[in-house]
mmCIF file of C-alpha atoms in Angstrom:
data_model
loop_
_atom_site.group_PDB
_atom_site.id
_atom_site.type_symbol
_atom_site.label_atom_id
_atom_site.label_comp_id
_atom_site.label_asym_id
_atom_site.label_seq_id
_atom_site.Cartn_x
_atom_site.Cartn_y
_atom_site.Cartn_z
ATOM 1 C CA UNK M 1266 -181.092 8.160 73.600
ATOM 2 C CA UNK M 1267 -179.024 9.106 70.576
ATOM 3 C CA UNK M 1268 -176.946 6.229 69.018
ATOM 4 C CA UNK M 1269 -174.195 5.585 66.396
ATOM 5 C CA UNK M 1270 -173.873 2.242 64.841
ATOM 6 C CA UNK M 1271 -170.927 1.827 62.688
ATOM 7 C CA UNK M 1272 -170.287 -1.124 60.285
ATOM 8 C CA UNK M 1273 -168.317 -3.085 59.527
ATOM 9 C CA UNK M 1274 -166.173 -3.348 62.454
ATOM 10 C CA UNK M 1275 -163.188 -4.194 60.210
ATOM 11 C CA UNK M 1276 -162.360 -3.887 56.869
ATOM 12 C CA UNK M 1277 -159.626 -5.252 54.870
ATOM 13 C CA UNK M 1278 -158.523 -3.536 51.538
ATOM 14 C CA UNK M 1279 -155.887 -4.084 49.110
ATOM 15 C CA UNK M 1280 -154.050 -0.642 48.093
ATOM 16 C CA UNK M 1281 -155.983 0.854 45.422
ATOM 17 C CA UNK M 1282 -159.654 -1.351 46.407
ATOM 18 C CA UNK M 1283 -162.264 1.514 46.937
ATOM 19 C CA UNK M 1284 -164.823 0.921 49.365
ATOM 20 C CA UNK M 1285 -167.088 2.904 52.143
ATOM 21 C CA UNK M 1286 -167.846 2.939 55.651
ATOM 22 C CA UNK M 1287 -171.230 3.327 57.173
ATOM 23 C CA UNK M 1288 -172.322 5.273 60.264
ATOM 24 C CA UNK M 1289 -176.215 4.767 61.097
ATOM 25 C CA UNK M 1290 -177.569 7.244 63.836
ATOM 26 C CA UNK M 1291 -180.885 7.805 65.867
ATOM 27 C CA UNK M 1292 -181.040 11.492 67.590
ATOM 28 C CA UNK M 1293 -183.786 13.591 68.395
ATOM 29 C CA UNK M 1294 -182.774 16.138 65.918
ATOM 30 C CA UNK M 1295 -179.137 16.263 64.371
ATOM 31 C CA UNK M 1296 -176.896 19.573 64.640
ATOM 32 C CA UNK M 1297 -174.039 17.550 63.401
ATOM 33 C CA UNK M 1298 -172.167 14.494 62.174
ATOM 34 C CA UNK M 1299 -168.495 14.368 62.848
ATOM 35 C CA UNK M 1300 -165.944 11.853 61.478
ATOM 36 C CA UNK M 1301 -162.431 11.401 62.921
ATOM 37 C CA UNK M 1302 -159.646 9.250 62.354
ATOM 38 C CA UNK M 1303 -157.521 7.503 65.223
ATOM 39 C CA UNK M 1304 -154.242 5.699 64.800
ATOM 40 C CA UNK M 1305 -153.207 2.923 67.273
ATOM 41 C CA UNK M 1306 -152.239 4.387 70.551
ATOM 42 C CA UNK M 1307 -153.237 8.257 69.744
ATOM 43 C CA UNK M 1308 -155.850 10.663 70.122
ATOM 44 C CA UNK M 1309 -158.619 10.943 67.571
ATOM 45 C CA UNK M 1310 -157.972 13.670 64.371
ATOM 46 C CA UNK M 1311 -160.720 15.558 63.073
ATOM 47 C CA UNK M 1312 -161.643 14.973 59.176
ATOM 48 C CA UNK M 1313 -165.114 16.277 58.622
ATOM 49 C CA UNK M 1314 -168.290 17.691 59.998
ATOM 50 C CA UNK M 1315 -171.419 17.430 58.123
ATOM 51 C CA UNK M 1316 -174.797 19.131 59.016
ATOM 52 C CA UNK M 1317 -177.514 18.304 56.723
ATOM 53 C CA UNK M 1318 -179.078 15.883 54.570
ATOM 54 C CA UNK M 1319 -176.967 15.812 51.027
ATOM 55 C CA UNK M 1320 -174.478 17.520 52.408
ATOM 56 C CA UNK M 1321 -171.003 16.406 51.002
ATOM 57 C CA UNK M 1322 -167.272 17.003 52.021
ATOM 58 C CA UNK M 1323 -164.011 15.924 50.677
ATOM 59 C CA UNK M 1324 -160.159 15.658 51.760
ATOM 60 C CA UNK M 1325 -157.424 13.395 49.412
ATOM 61 C CA UNK M 1326 -159.053 9.944 49.194
ATOM 62 C CA UNK M 1327 -161.777 10.660 51.545
ATOM 63 C CA UNK M 1328 -165.360 11.958 50.923
ATOM 64 C CA UNK M 1329 -168.011 11.906 53.709
ATOM 65 C CA UNK M 1330 -171.963 11.887 52.743
ATOM 66 C CA UNK M 1331 -174.902 12.707 55.092
ATOM 67 C CA UNK M 1332 -178.220 11.418 54.508
ATOM 68 C CA UNK M 1333 -181.025 11.376 57.297
ATOM 69 C CA UNK M 1334 -180.272 8.058 58.870
ATOM 70 C CA UNK M 1335 -176.802 7.463 58.080
ATOM 71 C CA UNK M 1336 -173.311 8.792 56.956
ATOM 72 C CA UNK M 1337 -170.672 7.206 54.680
ATOM 73 C CA UNK M 1338 -167.087 7.392 54.285
ATOM 74 C CA UNK M 1339 -165.857 6.574 50.828
ATOM 75 C CA UNK M 1340 -162.211 5.805 50.605
ATOM 76 C CA UNK M 1341 -161.294 5.987 46.608
ATOM 77 C CA UNK M 1342 -157.893 4.056 45.880
ATOM 78 C CA UNK M 1343 -156.828 3.731 49.367
ATOM 79 C CA UNK M 1344 -152.943 3.582 50.462
ATOM 80 C CA UNK M 1345 -151.600 1.655 53.414
ATOM 81 C CA UNK M 1346 -151.124 5.346 54.964
ATOM 82 C CA UNK M 1347 -155.036 5.212 55.178
ATOM 83 C CA UNK M 1348 -154.904 2.652 57.893
ATOM 84 C CA UNK M 1349 -156.603 3.493 60.922
ATOM 85 C CA UNK M 1350 -159.774 3.353 63.143
ATOM 86 C CA UNK M 1351 -162.407 5.621 61.425
ATOM 87 C CA UNK M 1352 -164.500 7.011 64.413
ATOM 88 C CA UNK M 1353 -168.319 8.570 63.561
ATOM 89 C CA UNK M 1354 -170.254 10.823 66.076
ATOM 90 C CA UNK M 1355 -173.490 12.888 66.049
ATOM 91 C CA UNK M 1356 -174.244 15.958 68.121
ATOM 92 C CA UNK M 1357 -177.779 16.452 68.781
ATOM 93 C CA UNK M 1358 -179.874 19.630 69.722
ATOM 94 C CA UNK M 1359 -181.745 17.820 72.467
ATOM 95 C CA UNK M 1360 -178.604 16.482 74.273
ATOM 96 C CA UNK M 1361 -177.008 19.153 75.688
ATOM 97 C CA UNK M 1362 -174.289 19.713 72.699
ATOM 98 C CA UNK M 1363 -172.331 16.735 73.788
ATOM 99 C CA UNK M 1364 -171.054 14.212 71.163
ATOM 100 C CA UNK M 1365 -172.063 10.518 70.790
ATOM 101 C CA UNK M 1366 -169.732 8.223 69.393
ATOM 102 C CA UNK M 1367 -169.696 5.220 67.304
ATOM 103 C CA UNK M 1368 -167.283 2.278 68.163
ATOM 104 C CA UNK M 1369 -165.265 2.795 64.911
ATOM 105 C CA UNK M 1370 -164.517 0.705 61.779
ATOM 106 C CA UNK M 1371 -160.885 -0.432 61.916
ATOM 107 C CA UNK M 1372 -159.414 -0.002 58.312
ATOM 108 C CA UNK M 1373 -156.486 -1.875 57.377
ATOM 109 C CA UNK M 1374 -154.896 -1.511 53.705
ATOM 110 C CA UNK M 1375 -152.179 -3.980 52.314
ATOM 111 C CA UNK M 1376 -149.735 -2.989 49.657
ATOM 112 C CA UNK Y 923 -147.421 24.426 68.048
ATOM 113 C CA UNK Y 924 -151.103 24.977 69.648
ATOM 114 C CA UNK Y 925 -152.418 21.637 70.723
ATOM 115 C CA UNK Y 926 -153.182 19.648 73.932
ATOM 116 C CA UNK Y 927 -150.989 17.912 76.162
ATOM 117 C CA UNK Y 928 -151.922 14.700 78.131
ATOM 118 C CA UNK Y 929 -149.340 13.207 80.958
ATOM 119 C CA UNK Y 930 -147.870 10.698 81.736
ATOM 120 C CA UNK Y 931 -148.291 8.532 78.766
ATOM 121 C CA UNK Y 932 -148.896 5.425 80.490
ATOM 122 C CA UNK Y 933 -149.911 5.062 84.021
ATOM 123 C CA UNK Y 934 -150.489 2.150 86.466
ATOM 124 C CA UNK Y 935 -152.763 2.113 89.560
ATOM 125 C CA UNK Y 936 -152.917 0.246 92.556
ATOM 126 C CA UNK Y 937 -156.001 -1.066 94.441
ATOM 127 C CA UNK Y 938 -157.330 1.937 96.621
ATOM 128 C CA UNK Y 939 -154.874 4.600 95.298
ATOM 129 C CA UNK Y 940 -156.275 7.677 93.804
ATOM 130 C CA UNK Y 941 -154.154 8.882 90.510
ATOM 131 C CA UNK Y 942 -154.447 12.269 88.533
ATOM 132 C CA UNK Y 943 -153.822 12.388 84.836
ATOM 133 C CA UNK Y 944 -152.919 15.645 83.503
ATOM 134 C CA UNK Y 945 -154.439 17.692 80.839
ATOM 135 C CA UNK Y 946 -152.934 21.481 79.163
ATOM 136 C CA UNK Y 947 -154.005 22.996 76.406
ATOM 137 C CA UNK Y 948 -152.745 26.337 74.825
ATOM 138 C CA UNK Y 949 -155.319 26.768 72.064
ATOM 139 C CA UNK Y 950 -157.302 29.246 73.978
ATOM 140 C CA UNK Y 951 -160.416 27.105 73.927
ATOM 141 C CA UNK Y 952 -163.200 27.521 76.365
ATOM 142 C CA UNK Y 953 -164.509 24.262 76.415
ATOM 143 C CA UNK Y 954 -162.546 20.780 77.985
ATOM 144 C CA UNK Y 955 -163.397 17.588 78.065
ATOM 145 C CA UNK Y 956 -162.468 14.065 79.279
ATOM 146 C CA UNK Y 957 -163.494 10.672 77.478
ATOM 147 C CA UNK Y 958 -162.729 7.124 78.329
ATOM 148 C CA UNK Y 959 -162.039 4.425 75.786
ATOM 149 C CA UNK Y 960 -162.760 0.767 75.840
ATOM 150 C CA UNK Y 961 -161.747 -1.951 73.355
ATOM 151 C CA UNK Y 962 -164.939 -2.521 70.911
ATOM 152 C CA UNK Y 963 -166.685 0.679 72.483
ATOM 153 C CA UNK Y 964 -167.340 4.123 71.226
ATOM 154 C CA UNK Y 965 -165.610 6.992 73.524
ATOM 155 C CA UNK Y 966 -167.723 7.791 76.707
ATOM 156 C CA UNK Y 967 -167.803 11.154 78.021
ATOM 157 C CA UNK Y 968 -166.906 11.435 81.722
ATOM 158 C CA UNK Y 969 -166.674 15.176 82.490
ATOM 159 C CA UNK Y 970 -166.573 18.328 80.620
ATOM 160 C CA UNK Y 971 -166.077 22.167 81.754
ATOM 161 C CA UNK Y 972 -167.453 25.195 79.285
ATOM 162 C CA UNK Y 973 -165.670 27.306 81.227
ATOM 163 C CA UNK Y 974 -163.138 27.996 84.501
ATOM 164 C CA UNK Y 975 -164.350 26.898 87.733
ATOM 165 C CA UNK Y 976 -167.558 25.222 86.318
ATOM 166 C CA UNK Y 977 -168.142 21.536 84.992
ATOM 167 C CA UNK Y 978 -170.574 18.918 84.261
ATOM 168 C CA UNK Y 979 -170.669 15.296 84.853
ATOM 169 C CA UNK Y 980 -171.036 13.046 81.417
ATOM 170 C CA UNK Y 981 -172.357 9.763 81.032
ATOM 171 C CA UNK Y 982 -169.815 8.038 83.463
ATOM 172 C CA UNK Y 983 -168.811 10.017 85.728
ATOM 173 C CA UNK Y 984 -168.997 7.751 88.803
ATOM 174 C CA UNK Y 985 -165.292 7.338 90.222
ATOM 175 C CA UNK Y 986 -163.818 10.196 88.758
ATOM 176 C CA UNK Y 987 -163.232 13.767 89.667
ATOM 177 C CA UNK Y 988 -162.363 16.929 87.900
ATOM 178 C CA UNK Y 989 -160.901 20.458 88.382
ATOM 179 C CA UNK Y 990 -160.906 23.572 86.241
ATOM 180 C CA UNK Y 991 -158.826 26.130 88.045
ATOM 181 C CA UNK Y 992 -157.151 27.698 84.915
ATOM 182 C CA UNK Y 993 -158.352 27.805 81.360
ATOM 183 C CA UNK Y 994 -155.361 26.061 80.103
ATOM 184 C CA UNK Y 995 -155.329 23.047 82.705
ATOM 185 C CA UNK Y 996 -158.194 20.327 83.264
ATOM 186 C CA UNK Y 997 -157.065 17.478 85.499
ATOM 187 C CA UNK Y 998 -159.152 14.046 85.849
ATOM 188 C CA UNK Y 999 -158.810 12.062 89.161
ATOM 189 C CA UNK Y 1000 -159.477 8.612 88.845
ATOM 190 C CA UNK Y 1001 -160.349 7.637 92.657
ATOM 191 C CA UNK Y 1002 -160.374 4.076 94.360
ATOM 192 C CA UNK Y 1003 -164.381 4.261 93.803
ATOM 193 C CA UNK Y 1004 -163.620 3.338 90.335
ATOM 194 C CA UNK Y 1005 -163.663 -0.397 90.123
ATOM 195 C CA UNK Y 1006 -162.706 -1.023 86.612
ATOM 196 C CA UNK Y 1007 -160.264 2.150 85.904
ATOM 197 C CA UNK Y 1008 -158.191 0.042 83.141
ATOM 198 C CA UNK Y 1009 -158.881 2.088 79.852
ATOM 199 C CA UNK Y 1010 -157.275 4.465 77.535
ATOM 200 C CA UNK Y 1011 -158.261 8.406 78.493
ATOM 201 C CA UNK Y 1012 -158.793 11.014 75.794
ATOM 202 C CA UNK Y 1013 -158.715 14.741 76.805
ATOM 203 C CA UNK Y 1014 -160.133 16.902 74.349
ATOM 204 C CA UNK Y 1015 -160.873 20.762 73.906
ATOM 205 C CA UNK Y 1016 -163.118 22.852 71.615
ATOM 206 C CA UNK Y 1017 -163.287 26.658 70.996
ATOM 207 C CA UNK Y 1018 -167.071 26.170 72.122
ATOM 208 C CA UNK Y 1019 -169.315 23.247 73.211
ATOM 209 C CA UNK Y 1020 -170.797 22.608 70.238
ATOM 210 C CA UNK Y 1021 -167.242 22.877 67.949
ATOM 211 C CA UNK Y 1022 -165.172 20.031 66.724
ATOM 212 C CA UNK Y 1023 -162.766 18.715 69.348
ATOM 213 C CA UNK Y 1024 -159.045 18.753 69.249
ATOM 214 C CA UNK Y 1025 -157.883 15.563 71.216
ATOM 215 C CA UNK Y 1026 -154.669 14.867 73.041
ATOM 216 C CA UNK Y 1027 -152.335 11.797 72.575
ATOM 217 C CA UNK Y 1028 -154.030 9.730 75.531
ATOM 218 C CA UNK Y 1029 -153.286 8.351 78.666
ATOM 219 C CA UNK Y 1030 -153.227 4.039 78.980
ATOM 220 C CA UNK Y 1031 -154.467 3.699 82.743
ATOM 221 C CA UNK Y 1032 -153.668 -0.084 84.077
ATOM 222 C CA UNK Y 1033 -154.114 -1.685 87.780
ATOM 223 C CA UNK Y 1034 -151.352 -3.296 89.302
#
């Protein structure tokens, strides 16, 4: 059974204080790993898809990386508007193409 | 603008009552999904549909029903058999079943 564990559950940063969020996964065969951002009371918004170990993608202050067992979402010099819940999800070849989500990391950035 | 519209934003259910959550998309996507989100848990798949007039159960389908009569619409009914319906419900769509999901803004369902 595919599993996704995100850590930490919550993270508080000062504005400009860089850090990383972790997504550890267990899948029979990884088809893709997805990162989403979710603001309170709203639906998740797509950020990145990673397909193979060693792959990296960037968007503004966010950079996602992938290894065979985990993915990191690096946040460089965060701003208060980066505050949100960040969700990780995996899609495996052997699970009918369905996504399995982690519980998310709640990020708060203080000015 | 293209997107997914969920309604209502808030919904209250009385005991023994069935309620229906609406989901409409104008993205011309073939695949549509319903997820349930509870505090501290990951999103869990209720039902999904890859094509009109066809749908499959997800991981937590008991107490729920869906229909897909039109490509644009995928309503979810929470039946009285669902004993713990309080949650945030999210509808999503994708061009094909293995591509990234686009989500609606969600419906918060509570029990009176």
